[in-house]
PDB file of C-alpha atoms in Angstrom:
ATOM      1  CA  UNK A 146     -67.104  71.823 -33.288  1.00 75.00           C
ATOM      2  CA  UNK A 147     -64.742  68.932 -32.768  1.00 80.00           C
ATOM      3  CA  UNK A 148     -66.209  65.550 -32.187  1.00 73.00           C
ATOM      4  CA  UNK A 149     -64.112  62.546 -31.072  1.00 77.00           C
ATOM      5  CA  UNK A 150     -65.523  59.116 -30.806  1.00 78.00           C
ATOM      6  CA  UNK A 151     -63.605  56.216 -29.384  1.00 77.00           C
ATOM      7  CA  UNK A 152     -64.632  52.648 -29.949  1.00 77.00           C
ATOM      8  CA  UNK A 153     -63.439  50.730 -26.884  1.00 77.00           C
ATOM      9  CA  UNK A 154     -65.068  47.395 -27.702  1.00 81.00           C
ATOM     10  CA  UNK A 155     -61.781  45.747 -28.703  1.00 80.00           C
ATOM     11  CA  UNK A 156     -60.163  47.017 -25.473  1.00 76.00           C
ATOM     12  CA  UNK A 157     -63.115  45.816 -23.395  1.00 81.00           C
ATOM     13  CA  UNK A 158     -62.988  42.379 -25.026  1.00 79.00           C
ATOM     14  CA  UNK A 159     -59.269  42.113 -24.496  1.00 75.00           C
ATOM     15  CA  UNK A 160     -59.631  43.145 -20.797  1.00 75.00           C
ATOM     16  CA  UNK A 161     -62.384  40.656 -20.263  1.00 80.00           C
ATOM     17  CA  UNK A 162     -60.220  37.917 -21.809  1.00 77.00           C
ATOM     18  CA  UNK A 163     -57.223  38.983 -19.633  1.00 75.00           C
ATOM     19  CA  UNK A 164     -59.354  38.812 -16.446  1.00 76.00           C
ATOM     20  CA  UNK A 165     -60.595  35.393 -17.493  1.00 76.00           C
ATOM     21  CA  UNK A 166     -57.018  34.188 -17.982  1.00 72.00           C
ATOM     22  CA  UNK A 167     -56.183  35.460 -14.477  1.00 75.00           C
ATOM     23  CA  UNK A 168     -59.098  33.535 -12.968  1.00 79.00           C
ATOM     24  CA  UNK A 169     -58.512  30.330 -14.931  1.00 81.00           C
ATOM     25  CA  UNK A 170     -54.799  29.898 -14.638  1.00 85.00           C
ATOM     26  CA  UNK A 171     -54.810  26.146 -15.320  1.00 88.00           C
ATOM     27  CA  UNK A 172     -53.645  26.519 -18.977  1.00 88.00           C
ATOM     28  CA  UNK A 173     -50.766  28.690 -17.759  1.00 90.00           C
ATOM     29  CA  UNK A 174     -49.729  26.278 -15.036  1.00 93.00           C
ATOM     30  CA  UNK A 175     -50.000  23.341 -17.445  1.00 94.00           C
ATOM     31  CA  UNK A 176     -47.734  25.143 -19.825  1.00 94.00           C
ATOM     32  CA  UNK A 177     -45.242  25.798 -17.084  1.00 95.00           C
ATOM     33  CA  UNK A 178     -45.332  22.129 -16.000  1.00 97.00           C
ATOM     34  CA  UNK A 179     -44.695  21.121 -19.599  1.00 97.00           C
ATOM     35  CA  UNK A 180     -41.745  23.469 -19.838  1.00 96.00           C
ATOM     36  CA  UNK A 181     -40.278  22.133 -16.562  1.00 96.00           C
ATOM     37  CA  UNK A 182     -40.464  18.654 -18.079  1.00 97.00           C
ATOM     38  CA  UNK A 183     -38.862  19.820 -21.364  1.00 97.00           C
ATOM     39  CA  UNK A 184     -36.024  21.440 -19.437  1.00 97.00           C
ATOM     40  CA  UNK A 185     -35.480  18.245 -17.393  1.00 97.00           C
ATOM     41  CA  UNK A 186     -35.357  16.160 -20.558  1.00 97.00           C
ATOM     42  CA  UNK A 187     -32.830  18.558 -22.030  1.00 96.00           C
ATOM     43  CA  UNK A 188     -30.711  18.224 -18.870  1.00 97.00           C
ATOM     44  CA  UNK A 189     -30.661  14.392 -19.213  1.00 97.00           C
ATOM     45  CA  UNK A 190     -29.830  14.644 -22.947  1.00 96.00           C
ATOM     46  CA  UNK A 191     -26.975  17.104 -22.369  1.00 96.00           C
ATOM     47  CA  UNK A 192     -25.841  15.617 -19.009  1.00 96.00           C
ATOM     48  CA  UNK A 193     -25.891  19.038 -17.465  1.00 96.00           C
ATOM     49  CA  UNK A 194     -27.981  21.444 -15.448  1.00 95.00           C
ATOM     50  CA  UNK A 195     -28.723  24.523 -17.429  1.00 89.00           C
ATOM     51  CA  UNK A 196     -25.444  24.127 -19.323  1.00 90.00           C
ATOM     52  CA  UNK A 197     -23.286  23.237 -16.268  1.00 94.00           C
ATOM     53  CA  UNK A 198     -21.972  19.674 -16.964  1.00 96.00           C
ATOM     54  CA  UNK A 199     -22.496  16.932 -14.375  1.00 96.00           C
ATOM     55  CA  UNK A 200     -19.575  15.065 -13.008  1.00 95.00           C
ATOM     56  CA  UNK A 201     -19.462  11.931 -15.129  1.00 95.00           C
ATOM     57  CA  UNK A 202     -20.340   8.788 -13.190  1.00 94.00           C
ATOM     58  CA  UNK A 203     -17.802   5.957 -12.843  1.00 92.00           C
ATOM     59  CA  UNK A 204     -20.240   3.604 -14.553  1.00 93.00           C
ATOM     60  CA  UNK A 205     -20.746   5.903 -17.517  1.00 95.00           C
ATOM     61  CA  UNK A 206     -16.963   6.403 -17.840  1.00 94.00           C
ATOM     62  CA  UNK A 207     -16.334   2.631 -17.576  1.00 95.00           C
ATOM     63  CA  UNK A 208     -19.123   1.539 -19.961  1.00 94.00           C
ATOM     64  CA  UNK A 209     -19.235   4.517 -22.274  1.00 90.00           C
ATOM     65  CA  UNK A 210     -22.830   5.304 -21.332  1.00 92.00           C
ATOM     66  CA  UNK A 211     -24.513   8.433 -20.092  1.00 95.00           C
ATOM     67  CA  UNK A 212     -24.553   9.550 -16.479  1.00 96.00           C
ATOM     68  CA  UNK A 213     -27.862   8.977 -14.683  1.00 95.00           C
ATOM     69  CA  UNK A 214     -29.095   6.891 -17.645  1.00 94.00           C
ATOM     70  CA  UNK A 215     -28.040   3.306 -17.115  1.00 93.00           C
ATOM     71  CA  UNK A 216     -31.545   2.023 -17.614  1.00 93.00           C
ATOM     72  CA  UNK A 217     -33.327   5.236 -18.470  1.00 94.00           C
ATOM     73  CA  UNK A 218     -35.867   4.715 -15.683  1.00 97.00           C
ATOM     74  CA  UNK A 219     -35.146   7.887 -13.758  1.00 97.00           C
ATOM     75  CA  UNK A 220     -35.702  10.165 -16.796  1.00 97.00           C
ATOM     76  CA  UNK A 221     -38.735   8.117 -17.812  1.00 97.00           C
ATOM     77  CA  UNK A 222     -40.300   8.390 -14.350  1.00 98.00           C
ATOM     78  CA  UNK A 223     -40.679  12.186 -14.429  1.00 98.00           C
ATOM     79  CA  UNK A 224     -44.260  13.307 -14.117  1.00 98.00           C
ATOM     80  CA  UNK A 225     -45.987  16.675 -14.010  1.00 97.00           C
ATOM     81  CA  UNK A 226     -49.053  17.950 -12.242  1.00 97.00           C
ATOM     82  CA  UNK A 227     -50.776  21.318 -12.403  1.00 96.00           C
ATOM     83  CA  UNK A 228     -53.858  23.041 -11.088  1.00 95.00           C
ATOM     84  CA  UNK A 229     -55.120  26.536 -10.974  1.00 91.00           C
ATOM     85  CA  UNK A 230     -52.518  27.309  -8.293  1.00 93.00           C
ATOM     86  CA  UNK A 231     -49.419  25.277  -9.003  1.00 95.00           C
ATOM     87  CA  UNK A 232     -47.176  23.564 -11.520  1.00 95.00           C
ATOM     88  CA  UNK A 233     -45.142  20.582 -10.270  1.00 95.00           C
ATOM     89  CA  UNK A 234     -42.614  18.084 -11.599  1.00 96.00           C
ATOM     90  CA  UNK A 235     -41.228  15.073  -9.808  1.00 95.00           C
ATOM     91  CA  UNK A 236     -40.533  11.397  -9.770  1.00 97.00           C
ATOM     92  CA  UNK A 237     -41.434   8.444  -7.611  1.00 97.00           C
ATOM     93  CA  UNK A 238     -38.028   6.807  -7.698  1.00 97.00           C
ATOM     94  CA  UNK A 239     -36.533   6.389  -4.236  1.00 94.00           C
ATOM     95  CA  UNK A 240     -33.015   7.073  -5.462  1.00 94.00           C
ATOM     96  CA  UNK A 241     -34.016  10.340  -7.286  1.00 96.00           C
ATOM     97  CA  UNK A 242     -33.147  12.753  -4.486  1.00 95.00           C
ATOM     98  CA  UNK A 243     -29.696  11.472  -3.843  1.00 95.00           C
ATOM     99  CA  UNK A 244     -28.819  11.856  -7.511  1.00 95.00           C
ATOM    100  CA  UNK A 245     -30.389  15.269  -7.768  1.00 95.00           C
ATOM    101  CA  UNK A 246     -28.928  16.777  -4.587  1.00 95.00           C
ATOM    102  CA  UNK A 247     -25.990  14.534  -3.913  1.00 95.00           C
ATOM    103  CA  UNK A 248     -24.870  13.253  -0.602  1.00 95.00           C
ATOM    104  CA  UNK A 249     -23.560  10.170   1.288  1.00 93.00           C
ATOM    105  CA  UNK A 250     -25.080   6.833   0.236  1.00 90.00           C
ATOM    106  CA  UNK A 251     -24.472   3.111   0.449  1.00 86.00           C
ATOM    107  CA  UNK A 252     -23.794   0.900   3.363  1.00 88.00           C
ATOM    108  CA  UNK A 253     -22.313   2.931   6.174  1.00 90.00           C
ATOM    109  CA  UNK A 254     -22.784   6.034   4.058  1.00 90.00           C
ATOM    110  CA  UNK A 255     -19.297   5.647   2.626  1.00 91.00           C
ATOM    111  CA  UNK A 256     -20.050   6.544  -0.955  1.00 90.00           C
ATOM    112  CA  UNK A 257     -20.178  10.290  -1.838  1.00 94.00           C
ATOM    113  CA  UNK A 258     -22.537  10.871  -4.764  1.00 94.00           C
ATOM    114  CA  UNK A 259     -22.084  14.344  -6.294  1.00 95.00           C
ATOM    115  CA  UNK A 260     -25.096  16.485  -7.014  1.00 95.00           C
ATOM    116  CA  UNK A 261     -26.313  16.052 -10.556  1.00 96.00           C
ATOM    117  CA  UNK A 262     -29.463  18.212 -10.631  1.00 96.00           C
ATOM    118  CA  UNK A 263     -31.671  17.166 -13.485  1.00 96.00           C
ATOM    119  CA  UNK A 264     -34.810  19.072 -12.567  1.00 97.00           C
ATOM    120  CA  UNK A 265     -34.770  22.790 -13.439  1.00 96.00           C
ATOM    121  CA  UNK A 266     -34.584  23.690  -9.707  1.00 93.00           C
ATOM    122  CA  UNK A 267     -31.735  22.473  -7.599  1.00 87.00           C
ATOM    123  CA  UNK A 268     -31.613  21.449  -3.961  1.00 83.00           C
ATOM    124  CA  UNK A 269     -31.007  25.042  -2.850  1.00 87.00           C
ATOM    125  CA  UNK A 270     -34.187  26.252  -4.588  1.00 88.00           C
ATOM    126  CA  UNK A 271     -32.415  27.941  -7.484  1.00 91.00           C
ATOM    127  CA  UNK A 272     -33.633  27.837 -10.993  1.00 93.00           C
ATOM    128  CA  UNK A 273     -31.207  26.766 -13.684  1.00 94.00           C
ATOM    129  CA  UNK A 274     -29.921  29.362 -16.233  1.00 90.00           C
ATOM    130  CA  UNK A 275     -32.696  30.775 -18.457  1.00 91.00           C
ATOM    131  CA  UNK A 276     -35.495  28.841 -16.680  1.00 94.00           C
ATOM    132  CA  UNK A 277     -37.049  31.983 -15.127  1.00 94.00           C
ATOM    133  CA  UNK A 278     -37.160  33.692 -18.510  1.00 95.00           C
ATOM    134  CA  UNK A 279     -38.745  30.655 -20.140  1.00 95.00           C
ATOM    135  CA  UNK A 280     -41.405  30.403 -17.394  1.00 95.00           C
ATOM    136  CA  UNK A 281     -42.117  34.174 -17.542  1.00 94.00           C
ATOM    137  CA  UNK A 282     -42.419  33.973 -21.331  1.00 94.00           C
ATOM    138  CA  UNK A 283     -45.169  31.323 -20.948  1.00 92.00           C
ATOM    139  CA  UNK A 284     -47.033  33.514 -18.526  1.00 89.00           C
ATOM    140  CA  UNK A 285     -46.639  36.637 -20.618  1.00 88.00           C
ATOM    141  CA  UNK A 286     -47.761  34.847 -23.766  1.00 87.00           C
ATOM    142  CA  UNK A 287     -50.807  33.350 -22.046  1.00 82.00           C
ATOM    143  CA  UNK A 288     -51.833  36.746 -20.520  1.00 77.00           C
ATOM    144  CA  UNK A 289     -51.275  38.812 -23.654  1.00 76.00           C
ATOM    145  CA  UNK A 290     -53.369  36.472 -25.773  1.00 71.00           C
ATOM    146  CA  UNK A 291     -56.226  37.950 -23.811  1.00 55.00           C
ATOM    147  CA  UNK A 292     -55.479  41.510 -24.769  1.00 48.00           C
TER     148      UNK A 292
END
């Protein structure tokens, strides 16, 4: 007679942890928000969006500084928020959107500011190169820790 016994206790513990991770997603969304901030900081440091270089500003060219970093206030103003249902990154600077998405500015809207996206998502809703993979890796890691 053949007798097979399977101990499923490790599997059951792992599945319980996986279900707990799915119900309490805050650690996952907090990790995603932190990654969004890290990607944004990298964009400021490299003066690019996911490896695509920004057009250098006239001020940076003239003074030898970095584009979008005259005082460093824009980069320093980035904040993140997260809950069980979302991860968010943003800034409270009133000039942030025009620099991120570009457009006409100044008196009479005579100055054309090129888009220099610094957040990992541009004005068209597209993620920068490799951002989707990095976010999915965070989710996958958080979920598999429960198995």
